[in-house]
Amino acid sequence: MVEKLGTDARAALAATLPQWRVLAERDAIARDFAFADFSAAWGFMARVALLAEAQGHHPEWSNVWNRVSIILSTHDAGGLSARDVGLAQAIDKLLA
């Protein structure tokens, strides 16, 4: 079973994932992305999909034209876990 993030790991989220925001009401993290156009947004989503499949951890997301919104939470843990942090870091590396 995957465990929820501990207090120390939660306190480090702002430094670890500075562009992600905590959704306290969902025990999740979220980030919004904007791209030049729909094709660029779709390409980003395809790359994220490959990461998610490789990690066996899938985002909740939406896409409207050039915007992509991603929410990460681990259902098996009932909230934030190290799996969410790892996928968020991998997503951020796609844009580096």
Short mmCIF file of C-alpha atoms in Angstrom, two decimals:
data_model
loop_
_atom_site.label_atom_id
_atom_site.label_comp_id
_atom_site.label_asym_id
_atom_site.label_seq_id
_atom_site.Cartn_x
_atom_site.Cartn_y
_atom_site.Cartn_z
CA MET A 1 0.00 0.00 0.00
CA VAL A 2 1.20 3.48 -0.84
CA GLU A 3 1.45 5.82 2.15
CA LYS A 4 0.49 9.48 2.33
CA LEU A 5 3.22 12.07 2.55
CA GLY A 6 4.45 12.78 6.05
CA THR A 7 4.59 16.17 7.70
CA ASP A 8 8.20 16.90 6.70
CA ALA A 9 7.63 15.99 3.05
CA ARG A 10 4.51 18.16 2.95
CA ALA A 11 6.43 21.09 4.45
CA ALA A 12 9.06 20.69 1.71
CA LEU A 13 6.56 20.79 -1.18
CA ALA A 14 6.89 24.54 -1.72
CA ALA A 15 10.65 24.15 -2.23
CA THR A 16 10.49 20.80 -4.03
CA LEU A 17 7.69 21.77 -6.44
CA PRO A 18 7.56 25.59 -6.46
CA GLN A 19 5.22 25.86 -9.45
CA TRP A 20 2.66 23.42 -8.07
CA ARG A 21 -0.04 24.45 -5.60
CA VAL A 22 -1.48 22.34 -2.83
CA LEU A 23 -5.22 21.70 -2.98
CA ALA A 24 -5.85 21.15 0.71
CA GLU A 25 -9.52 20.29 0.20
CA ARG A 26 -8.50 17.40 -2.10
CA ASP A 27 -5.13 16.49 -0.54
CA ALA A 28 -3.65 16.95 -3.99
CA ILE A 29 -1.24 19.12 -5.93
CA ALA A 30 -2.10 21.00 -9.11
CA ARG A 31 -0.45 22.99 -11.85
CA ASP A 32 -1.74 24.83 -14.90
CA PHE A 33 0.26 25.02 -18.12
CA ALA A 34 -0.10 27.30 -21.15
CA PHE A 35 1.35 26.61 -24.59
CA ALA A 36 1.53 28.41 -27.93
CA ASP A 37 -1.39 26.47 -29.39
CA PHE A 38 -3.46 23.29 -29.23
CA SER A 39 -0.81 21.17 -30.96
CA ALA A 40 1.83 22.12 -28.41
CA ALA A 41 -0.55 21.41 -25.53
CA TRP A 42 -1.52 18.05 -27.04
CA GLY A 43 2.13 17.12 -27.58
CA PHE A 44 2.86 17.91 -23.93
CA MET A 45 -0.05 15.73 -22.85
CA ALA A 46 1.28 12.87 -24.97
CA ARG A 47 4.69 13.14 -23.27
CA VAL A 48 3.03 13.24 -19.83
CA ALA A 49 0.95 10.20 -20.76
CA LEU A 50 4.13 8.24 -21.50
CA LEU A 51 5.62 9.26 -18.14
CA ALA A 52 2.41 8.34 -16.33
CA GLU A 53 2.28 4.91 -17.98
CA ALA A 54 5.93 4.24 -17.14
CA GLN A 55 5.30 5.16 -13.49
CA GLY A 56 1.92 3.43 -13.29
CA HIS A 57 0.48 6.63 -11.86
CA HIS A 58 -2.03 8.64 -13.86
CA PRO A 59 -3.02 12.29 -13.55
CA GLU A 60 -6.42 13.88 -13.44
CA TRP A 61 -6.22 16.47 -16.17
CA SER A 62 -8.05 18.65 -18.62
CA ASN A 63 -7.22 20.46 -21.83
CA VAL A 64 -8.83 23.50 -23.41
CA TRP A 65 -7.09 24.73 -26.56
CA ASN A 66 -3.60 25.79 -25.39
CA ARG A 67 -4.10 25.11 -21.67
CA VAL A 68 -3.53 21.94 -19.68
CA SER A 69 -4.46 21.55 -16.01
CA ILE A 70 -3.08 18.65 -14.00
CA ILE A 71 -4.10 17.42 -10.54
CA LEU A 72 -2.12 14.69 -8.80
CA SER A 73 -3.29 12.64 -5.83
CA THR A 74 -2.85 8.96 -5.02
CA HIS A 75 -6.21 7.27 -4.65
CA ASP A 76 -4.68 4.15 -3.07
CA ALA A 77 -3.17 6.34 -0.32
CA GLY A 78 -6.20 8.57 0.09
CA GLY A 79 -4.20 11.69 -0.72
CA LEU A 80 -0.73 12.97 -1.56
CA SER A 81 2.09 10.46 -1.77
CA ALA A 82 5.66 10.27 -3.00
CA ARG A 83 4.23 8.98 -6.29
CA ASP A 84 2.62 12.39 -6.87
CA VAL A 85 5.84 14.24 -6.09
CA GLY A 86 7.81 11.97 -8.43
CA LEU A 87 5.39 12.39 -11.31
CA ALA A 88 5.23 16.17 -10.79
CA GLN A 89 9.04 16.37 -10.87
CA ALA A 90 9.14 14.29 -14.06
CA ILE A 91 6.50 16.56 -15.65
CA ASP A 92 8.51 19.64 -14.69
CA LYS A 93 11.62 18.14 -16.34
CA LEU A 94 9.71 17.93 -19.64
CA LEU A 95 9.63 21.73 -19.68
CA ALA A 96 13.22 22.33 -18.59
#
